[in-house]
Coordinates of C-alpha atoms and ligand atoms in Angstrom, one line a residue:
X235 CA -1.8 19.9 -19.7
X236 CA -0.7 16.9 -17.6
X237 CA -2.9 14.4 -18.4
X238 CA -3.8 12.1 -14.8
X239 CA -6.1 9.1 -13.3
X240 CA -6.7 8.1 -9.4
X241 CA -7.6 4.4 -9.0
X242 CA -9.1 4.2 -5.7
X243 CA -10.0 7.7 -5.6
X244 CA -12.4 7.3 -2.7
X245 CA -10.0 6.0 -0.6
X246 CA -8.1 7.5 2.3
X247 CA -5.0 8.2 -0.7
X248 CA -7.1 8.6 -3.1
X249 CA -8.9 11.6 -1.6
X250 CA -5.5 13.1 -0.4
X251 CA -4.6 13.5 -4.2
X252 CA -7.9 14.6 -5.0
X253 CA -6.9 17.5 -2.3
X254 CA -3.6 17.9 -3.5
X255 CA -4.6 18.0 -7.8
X256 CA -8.0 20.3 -6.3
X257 CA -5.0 22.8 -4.3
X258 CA -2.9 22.8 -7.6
X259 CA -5.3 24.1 -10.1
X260 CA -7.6 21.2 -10.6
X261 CA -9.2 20.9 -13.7
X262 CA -7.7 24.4 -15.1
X263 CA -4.1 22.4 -14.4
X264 CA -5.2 19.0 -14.9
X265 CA -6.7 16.9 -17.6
X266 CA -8.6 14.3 -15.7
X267 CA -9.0 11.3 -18.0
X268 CA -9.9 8.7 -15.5
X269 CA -11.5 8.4 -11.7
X270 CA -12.3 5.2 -10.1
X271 CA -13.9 4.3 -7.0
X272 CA -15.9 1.2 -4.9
X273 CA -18.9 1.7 -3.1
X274 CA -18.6 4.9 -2.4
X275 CA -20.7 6.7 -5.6
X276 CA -21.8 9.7 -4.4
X277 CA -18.5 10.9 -3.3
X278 CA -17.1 9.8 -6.7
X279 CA -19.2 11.6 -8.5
X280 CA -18.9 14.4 -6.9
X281 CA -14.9 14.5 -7.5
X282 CA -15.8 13.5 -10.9
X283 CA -17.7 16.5 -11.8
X284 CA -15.3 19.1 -9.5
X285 CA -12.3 17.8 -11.8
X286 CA -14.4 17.1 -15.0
X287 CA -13.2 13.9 -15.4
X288 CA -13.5 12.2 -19.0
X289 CA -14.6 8.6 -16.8
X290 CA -15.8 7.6 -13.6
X291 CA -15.7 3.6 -13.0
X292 CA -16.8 1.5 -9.8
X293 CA -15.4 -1.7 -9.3
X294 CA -18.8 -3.0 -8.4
X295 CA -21.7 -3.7 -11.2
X296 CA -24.3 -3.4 -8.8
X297 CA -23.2 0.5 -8.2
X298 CA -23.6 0.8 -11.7
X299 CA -26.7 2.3 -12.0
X300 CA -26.4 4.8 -8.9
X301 CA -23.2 6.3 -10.8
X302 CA -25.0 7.0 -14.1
X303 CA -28.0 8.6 -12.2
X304 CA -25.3 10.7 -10.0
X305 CA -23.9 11.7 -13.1
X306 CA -26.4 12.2 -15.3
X307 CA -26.7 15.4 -18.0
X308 CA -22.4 15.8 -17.4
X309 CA -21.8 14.4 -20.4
X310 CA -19.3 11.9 -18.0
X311 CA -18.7 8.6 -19.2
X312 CA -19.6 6.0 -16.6
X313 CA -18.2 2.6 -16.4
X314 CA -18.2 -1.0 -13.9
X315 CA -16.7 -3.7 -12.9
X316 CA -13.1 -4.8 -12.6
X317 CA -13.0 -5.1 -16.3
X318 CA -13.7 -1.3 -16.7
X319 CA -11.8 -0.5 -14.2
X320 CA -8.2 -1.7 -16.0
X321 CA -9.8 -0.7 -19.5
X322 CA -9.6 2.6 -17.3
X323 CA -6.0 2.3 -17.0
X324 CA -5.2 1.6 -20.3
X325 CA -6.2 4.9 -21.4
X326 CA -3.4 7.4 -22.0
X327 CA -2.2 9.5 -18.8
X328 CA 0.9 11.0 -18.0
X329 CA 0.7 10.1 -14.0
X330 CA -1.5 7.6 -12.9
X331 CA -2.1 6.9 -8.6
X332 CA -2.7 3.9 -8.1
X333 CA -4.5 3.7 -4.4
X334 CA -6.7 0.8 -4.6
X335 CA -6.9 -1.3 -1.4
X336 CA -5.6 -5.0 -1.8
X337 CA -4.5 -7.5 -4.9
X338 CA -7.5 -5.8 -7.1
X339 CA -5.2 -2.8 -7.4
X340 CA -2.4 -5.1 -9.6
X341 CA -4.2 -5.6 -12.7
X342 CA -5.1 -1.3 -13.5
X343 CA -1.4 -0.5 -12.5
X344 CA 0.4 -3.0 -14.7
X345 CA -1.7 -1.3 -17.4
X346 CA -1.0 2.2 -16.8
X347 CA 2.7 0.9 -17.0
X348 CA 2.1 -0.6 -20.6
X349 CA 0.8 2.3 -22.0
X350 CA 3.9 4.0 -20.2
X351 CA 2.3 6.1 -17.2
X352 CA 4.3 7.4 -14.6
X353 CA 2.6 5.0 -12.0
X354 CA 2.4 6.3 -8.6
X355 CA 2.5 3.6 -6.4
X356 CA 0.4 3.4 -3.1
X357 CA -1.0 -0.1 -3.7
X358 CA 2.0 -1.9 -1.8
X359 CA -0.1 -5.1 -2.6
X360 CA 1.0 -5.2 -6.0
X361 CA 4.7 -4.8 -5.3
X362 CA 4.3 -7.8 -2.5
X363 CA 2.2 -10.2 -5.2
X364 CA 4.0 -9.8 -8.5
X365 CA 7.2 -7.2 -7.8
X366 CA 9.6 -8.4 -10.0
X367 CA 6.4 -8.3 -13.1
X368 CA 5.5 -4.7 -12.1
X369 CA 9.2 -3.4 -12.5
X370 CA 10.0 -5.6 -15.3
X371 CA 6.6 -4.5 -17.0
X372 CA 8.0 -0.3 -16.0
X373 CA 11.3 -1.1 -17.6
X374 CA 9.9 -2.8 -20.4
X375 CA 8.0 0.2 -21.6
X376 CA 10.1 2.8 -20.3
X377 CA 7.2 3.7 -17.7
X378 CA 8.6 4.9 -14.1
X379 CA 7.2 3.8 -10.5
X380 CA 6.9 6.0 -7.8
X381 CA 6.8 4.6 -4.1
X382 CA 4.0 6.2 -2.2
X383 CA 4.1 4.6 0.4
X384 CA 5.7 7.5 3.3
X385 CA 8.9 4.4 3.9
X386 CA 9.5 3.7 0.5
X387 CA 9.0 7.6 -0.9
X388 CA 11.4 8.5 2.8
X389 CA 14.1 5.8 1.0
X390 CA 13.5 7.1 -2.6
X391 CA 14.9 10.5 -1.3
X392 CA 17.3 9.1 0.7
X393 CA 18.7 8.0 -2.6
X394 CA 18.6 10.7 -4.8
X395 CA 22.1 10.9 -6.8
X396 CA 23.7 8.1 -4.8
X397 CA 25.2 5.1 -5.6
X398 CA 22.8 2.3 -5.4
X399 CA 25.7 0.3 -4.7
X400 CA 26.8 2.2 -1.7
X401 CA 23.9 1.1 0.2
X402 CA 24.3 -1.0 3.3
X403 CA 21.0 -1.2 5.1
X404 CA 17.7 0.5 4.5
X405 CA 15.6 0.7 7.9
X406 CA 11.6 1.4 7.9
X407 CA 9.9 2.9 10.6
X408 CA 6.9 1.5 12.3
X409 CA 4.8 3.2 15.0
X410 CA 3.4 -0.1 16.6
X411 CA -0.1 0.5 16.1
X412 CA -2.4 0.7 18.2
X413 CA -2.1 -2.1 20.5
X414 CA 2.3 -1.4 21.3
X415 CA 2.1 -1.1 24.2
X416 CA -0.9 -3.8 25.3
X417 CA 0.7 -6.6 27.4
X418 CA 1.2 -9.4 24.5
X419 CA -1.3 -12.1 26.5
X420 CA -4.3 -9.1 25.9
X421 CA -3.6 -8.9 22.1
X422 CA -5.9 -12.5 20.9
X423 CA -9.1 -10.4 22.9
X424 CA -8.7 -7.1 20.5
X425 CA -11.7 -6.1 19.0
X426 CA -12.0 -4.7 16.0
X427 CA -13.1 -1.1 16.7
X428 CA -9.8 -1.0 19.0
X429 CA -7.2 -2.2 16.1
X430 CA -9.2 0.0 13.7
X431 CA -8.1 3.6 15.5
X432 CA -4.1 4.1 14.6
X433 CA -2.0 6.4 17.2
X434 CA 0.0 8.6 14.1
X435 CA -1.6 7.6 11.1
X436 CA -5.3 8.5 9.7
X437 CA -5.4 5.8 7.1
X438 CA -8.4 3.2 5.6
X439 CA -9.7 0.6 7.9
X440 CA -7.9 -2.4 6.2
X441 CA -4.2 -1.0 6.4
X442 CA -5.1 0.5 9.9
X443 CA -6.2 -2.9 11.0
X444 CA -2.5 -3.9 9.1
X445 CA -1.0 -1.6 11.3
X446 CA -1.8 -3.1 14.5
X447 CA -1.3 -6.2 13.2
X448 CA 2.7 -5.4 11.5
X449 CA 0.6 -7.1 8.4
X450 CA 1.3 -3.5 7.3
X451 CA 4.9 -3.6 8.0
X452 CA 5.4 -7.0 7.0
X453 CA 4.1 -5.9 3.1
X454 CA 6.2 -2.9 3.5
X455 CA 9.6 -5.0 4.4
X456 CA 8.6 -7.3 0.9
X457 CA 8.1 -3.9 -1.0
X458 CA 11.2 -2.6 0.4
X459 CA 13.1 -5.6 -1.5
X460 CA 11.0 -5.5 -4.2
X461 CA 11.4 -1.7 -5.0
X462 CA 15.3 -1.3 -3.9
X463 CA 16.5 -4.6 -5.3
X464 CA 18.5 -5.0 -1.4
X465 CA 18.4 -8.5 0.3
X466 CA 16.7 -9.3 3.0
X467 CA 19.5 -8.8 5.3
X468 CA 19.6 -5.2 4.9
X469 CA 16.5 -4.5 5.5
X470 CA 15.7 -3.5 9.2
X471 CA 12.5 -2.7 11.0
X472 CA 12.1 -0.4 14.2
X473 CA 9.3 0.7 16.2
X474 CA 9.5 4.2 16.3
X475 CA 6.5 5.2 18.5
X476 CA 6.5 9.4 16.8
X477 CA 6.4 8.5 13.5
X478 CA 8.5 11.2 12.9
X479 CA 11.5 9.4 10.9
X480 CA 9.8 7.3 8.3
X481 CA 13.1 5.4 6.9
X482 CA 16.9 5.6 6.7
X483 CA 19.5 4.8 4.3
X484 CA 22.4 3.3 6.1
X485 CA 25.9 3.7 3.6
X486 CA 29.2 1.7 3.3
X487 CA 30.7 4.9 5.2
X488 CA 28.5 4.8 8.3
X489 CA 26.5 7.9 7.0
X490 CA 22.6 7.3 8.3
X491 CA 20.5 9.8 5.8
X492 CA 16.7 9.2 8.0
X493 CA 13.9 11.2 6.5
X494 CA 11.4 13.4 8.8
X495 CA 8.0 14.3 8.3
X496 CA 4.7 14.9 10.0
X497 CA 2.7 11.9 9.7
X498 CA 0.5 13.5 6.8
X499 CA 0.5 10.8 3.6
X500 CA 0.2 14.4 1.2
X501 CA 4.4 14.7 1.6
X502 CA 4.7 11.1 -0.2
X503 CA 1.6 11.7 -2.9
X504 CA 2.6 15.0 -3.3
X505 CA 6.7 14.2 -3.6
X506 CA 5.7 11.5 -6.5
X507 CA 3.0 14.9 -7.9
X508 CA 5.7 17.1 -8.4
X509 CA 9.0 14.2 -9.0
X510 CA 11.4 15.3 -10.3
X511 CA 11.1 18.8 -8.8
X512 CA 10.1 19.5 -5.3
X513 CA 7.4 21.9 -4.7
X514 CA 5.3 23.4 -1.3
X515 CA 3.2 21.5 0.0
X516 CA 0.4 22.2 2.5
X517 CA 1.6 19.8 5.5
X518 CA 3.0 20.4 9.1
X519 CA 6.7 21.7 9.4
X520 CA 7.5 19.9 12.5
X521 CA 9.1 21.9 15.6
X522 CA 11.4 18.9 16.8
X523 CA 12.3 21.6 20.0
X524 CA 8.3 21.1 20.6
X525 CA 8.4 16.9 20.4
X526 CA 11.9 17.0 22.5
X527 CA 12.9 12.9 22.1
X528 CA 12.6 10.6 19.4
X529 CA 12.1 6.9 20.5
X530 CA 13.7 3.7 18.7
X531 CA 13.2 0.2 19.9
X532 CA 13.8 -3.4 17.9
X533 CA 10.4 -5.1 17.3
X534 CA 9.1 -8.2 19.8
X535 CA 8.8 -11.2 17.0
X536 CA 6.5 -12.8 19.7
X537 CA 4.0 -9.4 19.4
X538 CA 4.6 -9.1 15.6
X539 CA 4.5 -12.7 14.1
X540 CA 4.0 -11.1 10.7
X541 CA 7.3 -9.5 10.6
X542 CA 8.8 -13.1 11.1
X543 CA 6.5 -14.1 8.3
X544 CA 7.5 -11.3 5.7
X545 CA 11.5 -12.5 6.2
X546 CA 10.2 -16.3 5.4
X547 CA 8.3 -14.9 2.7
X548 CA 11.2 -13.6 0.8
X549 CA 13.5 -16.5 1.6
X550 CA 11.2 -18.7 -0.1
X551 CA 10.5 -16.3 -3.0
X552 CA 8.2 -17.2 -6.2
X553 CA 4.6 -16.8 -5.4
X554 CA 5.2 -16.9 -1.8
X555 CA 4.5 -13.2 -1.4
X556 CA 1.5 -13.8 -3.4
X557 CA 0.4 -16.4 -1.5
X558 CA 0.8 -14.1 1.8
X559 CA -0.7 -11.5 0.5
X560 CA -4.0 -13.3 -0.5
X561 CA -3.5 -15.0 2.5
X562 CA -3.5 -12.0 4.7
X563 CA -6.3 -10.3 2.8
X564 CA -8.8 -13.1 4.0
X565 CA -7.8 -13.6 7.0
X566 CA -8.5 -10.0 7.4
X567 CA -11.8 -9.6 6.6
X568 CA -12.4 -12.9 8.8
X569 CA -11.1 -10.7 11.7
X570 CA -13.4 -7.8 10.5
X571 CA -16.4 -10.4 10.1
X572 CA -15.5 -11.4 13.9
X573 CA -15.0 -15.2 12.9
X574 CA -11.1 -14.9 14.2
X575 CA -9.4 -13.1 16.8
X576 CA -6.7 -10.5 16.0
X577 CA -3.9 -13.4 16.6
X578 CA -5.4 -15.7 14.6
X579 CA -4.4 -13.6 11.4
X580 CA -1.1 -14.8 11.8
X581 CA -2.1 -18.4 12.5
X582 CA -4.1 -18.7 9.5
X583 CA -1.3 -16.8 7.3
X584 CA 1.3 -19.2 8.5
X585 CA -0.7 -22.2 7.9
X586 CA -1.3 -20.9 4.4
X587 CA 2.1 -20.9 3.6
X588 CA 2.7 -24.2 5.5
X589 CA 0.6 -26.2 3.2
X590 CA 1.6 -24.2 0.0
X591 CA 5.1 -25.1 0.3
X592 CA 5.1 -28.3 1.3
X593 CA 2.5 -29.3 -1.9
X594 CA 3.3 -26.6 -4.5
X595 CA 6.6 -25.2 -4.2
X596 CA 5.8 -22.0 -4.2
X597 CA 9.3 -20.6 -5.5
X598 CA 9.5 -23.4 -8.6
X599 CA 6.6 -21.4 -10.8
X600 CA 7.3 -18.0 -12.4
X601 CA 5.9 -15.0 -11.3
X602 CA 3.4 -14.2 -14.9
X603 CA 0.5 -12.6 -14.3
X604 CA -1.9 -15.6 -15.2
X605 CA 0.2 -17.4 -11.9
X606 CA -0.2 -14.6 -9.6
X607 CA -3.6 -14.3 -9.8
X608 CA -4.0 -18.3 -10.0
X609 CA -2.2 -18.5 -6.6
X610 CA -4.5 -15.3 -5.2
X611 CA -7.2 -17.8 -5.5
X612 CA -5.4 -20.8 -3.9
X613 CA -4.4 -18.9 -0.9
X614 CA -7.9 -17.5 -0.7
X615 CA -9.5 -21.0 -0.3
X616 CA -7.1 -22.5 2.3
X617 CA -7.1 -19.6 4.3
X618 CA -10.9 -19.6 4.2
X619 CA -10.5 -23.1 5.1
X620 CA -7.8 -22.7 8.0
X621 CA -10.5 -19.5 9.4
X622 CA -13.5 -22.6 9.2
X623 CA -10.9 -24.4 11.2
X624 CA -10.5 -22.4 14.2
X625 CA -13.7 -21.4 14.3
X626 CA -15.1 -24.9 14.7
Ligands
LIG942 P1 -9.1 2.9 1.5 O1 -9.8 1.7 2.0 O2 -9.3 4.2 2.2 O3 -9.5 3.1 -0.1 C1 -9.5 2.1 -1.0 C2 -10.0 2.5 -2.4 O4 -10.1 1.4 -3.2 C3 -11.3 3.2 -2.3 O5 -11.4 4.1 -3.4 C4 -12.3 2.0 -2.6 O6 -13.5 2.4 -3.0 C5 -11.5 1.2 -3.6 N1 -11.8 -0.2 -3.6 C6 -12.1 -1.0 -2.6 N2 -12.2 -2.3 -3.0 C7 -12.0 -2.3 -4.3 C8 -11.9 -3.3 -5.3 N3 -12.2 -4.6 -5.0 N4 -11.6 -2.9 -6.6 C9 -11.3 -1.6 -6.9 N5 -11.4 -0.6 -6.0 C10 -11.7 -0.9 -4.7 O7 -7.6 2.5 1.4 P2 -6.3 3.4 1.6 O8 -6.5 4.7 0.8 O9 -6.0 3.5 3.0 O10 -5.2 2.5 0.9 C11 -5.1 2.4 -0.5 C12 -3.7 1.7 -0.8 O11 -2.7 2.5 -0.4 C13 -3.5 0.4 0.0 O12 -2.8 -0.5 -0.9 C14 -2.7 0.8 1.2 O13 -1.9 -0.3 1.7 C15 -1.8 1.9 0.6 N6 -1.4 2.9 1.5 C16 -2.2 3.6 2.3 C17 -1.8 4.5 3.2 C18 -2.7 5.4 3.9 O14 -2.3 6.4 4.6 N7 -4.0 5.2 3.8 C19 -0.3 4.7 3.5 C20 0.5 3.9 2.6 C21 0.0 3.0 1.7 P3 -14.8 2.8 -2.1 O15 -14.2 3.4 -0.8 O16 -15.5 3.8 -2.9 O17 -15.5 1.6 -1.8
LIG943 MG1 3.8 2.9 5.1

């Protein structure tokens, strides 16, 4: 029996693949060694004891206690903390998902790829903070990474049995969020219930807020080059208001291969589920006659600053992405706290990097993980102190 984990389980991915293992047999097809959740207790221990997992770990210690009582008389183990969660991770699976929200979700999949997992990779966050030590870290013990994310698993199959080197351009898809079509001078008075409702997409709060934003895009362009190994130059961004064509591969012949799908994140988990094969899967087969017109347009820089950013990001390379990752992270929940408007983000993401590169360098230091994390921290702090800024 394949043995799995879900880190992040709870989640808005995480309970997709929970639906997807649960419609494929689930624990009569799966040996679940490992489930791992936040907050959300009850719900894990609930999918805990429906897929008779060996372990079920929250991130948090204070949830500890509410997890052992939910799962009581199971003969479960139980587990918290960060610690427990990447001790989690190092036990021996054969596909791990890795669908944590943000930077915490590095640490569990670098170990799932030492102990030589198949990592399926949702957490974009760890490709845009430490890419080049998550693939080195896959090659180095023969472990394989599969993109989750719909663009990046729309490009992987774009690619399958072509020459890498054939590639010219590899263009992502991005709906626009919810506020495409606000006038731009509207956008700094968003509220946060109106950037947390997506058009397409029904997604977590965070990378729905991200959406809006092009924070989500901006990650995905950086986990595009990370993934692909392409430069910068080739990789294009469009606002595609159907979300209906999640990427194309553009060739040295002209050929465009786009990839369509409903809008239903159980084509990519499920794609990276059943790699190498392809198998059914219960989503939407879309009646293009029905949706008549598929729309492209170039992105506004001015509405988007973070796309701008993502391209600066990668020019300066190093930590930078780390740096605008942590960066972004807090100056999110300082939008979701309402201390700073839904521009401001990008404000206090730019001054971030402003300040890091003048005083560090950010591309002179190599990417371990003891530097990631370091520089997590850093970019933490000044954005906190760039937020305390505008707010005073
Ligand atoms: P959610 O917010 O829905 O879920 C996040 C998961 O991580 C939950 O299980 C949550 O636990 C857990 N979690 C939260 N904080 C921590 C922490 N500090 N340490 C460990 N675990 C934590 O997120 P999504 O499912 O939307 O996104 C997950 C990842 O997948 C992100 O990286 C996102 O960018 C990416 N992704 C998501 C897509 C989507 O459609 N949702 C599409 C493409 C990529 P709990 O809820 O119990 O507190
Ligand atoms: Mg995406």
């Amino acid at each position: 029996m394949r043995r799995i984990s879900i880190f992040g389980a709870t989640g808005s991915i995480g309970e997709n693949t929970v639906d997807l293992i649960t419609r494929a047999g689930g624990a009569e097809a799966f040996d679940v060694v490992a489930l791992s959740g936040g907050r959300n207790v009850a719900r894990l221990a609930e999918q805990a004891r429906e897929l008779r997992a060996d372990l079920a770990v929250t991130a948090f210690d204070d949830c500890y206690a509410d997890l052992r009582d939910a799962l009581a008389g199971t003969g479960i183990e139980v587990a918290a903390g960060a610690d427990a969660v990447s001790e989690a991770a190092t036990r021996s699976a054969d596909w791990v998902m890795s669908s944590i929200v943000g930077a915490a979700g590095l640490l569990p999949g670098l170990k799932a790829l030492e102990q030589g997992a198949t990592l399926a990779l949702a957490n974009k966050e760890s490709l845009v903070t430490a890419g080049p030590l998550l693939m080195q870290t896959a090659a180095d013990h023969k472990a394989t990474v599969l993109p989750v994310d719909s663009e990046h698993s729309a490009i992987f199959q774009g690619l399958v049995g072509e020459d890498p080197a054939a590639v010219e351009r590899i263009v992502i898809t991005a709906s626009g969020g919810a506020f495409r079509d606000w006038p731009i001078d509207d956008l700094a008075n968003a509220t946060l219930a109106q950037a947390s409702s997506h058009p397409n997409w029904d997604m977590g709060q965070r990378i729905t807020i991200d959406s809006a934003s092009m924070f989500n895009k901006a990650l995905e362009v950086i986990e595009v080059k990370e993934f692909f190994g392409v430069h910068p130059d080739q990789i294009e961004v469009l606002v595609h208001p159907e979300s209906i064509v999640h990427a194309i591969v553009g060739f040295n012949d002209g050929a465009m291969m786009a990839h369509m799908g409903a809008p239903d994140m159980r084509h990519a988990i499920g794609y990276a589920l059943n790699w190498p094969d392809r198998r059914g899967l219960p989503v939407e087969r879309l009646d293009l006659a029905r949706i008549g017109a598929l729309n492209f347009r170039a992105p506004d820089m001015r509405r988007y600053p973070a796309l701008r950013l993502a391209y600066e990001v990668m020019a300066t390379g190093g930590l930078a992405g780390a740096a605008f990752n942590a960066a972004k992270e807090r100056a999110l929940d300082g939008f979701i706290d309402g201390d700073i408007g839904f521009m401001d983000m990008a404000v206090v993401v730019e001054r971030v990097l402003d300040m890091l590169s003048s005083d560090t360098g950010l591309n002179n230091v190599d990417i371990t993980l003891d530097n990631v994390l370091n520089m997590d921290q850093i970019a933490r702090q000044h954005a906190g102190d760039a937020i305390k800024t505008l707010m005073a």
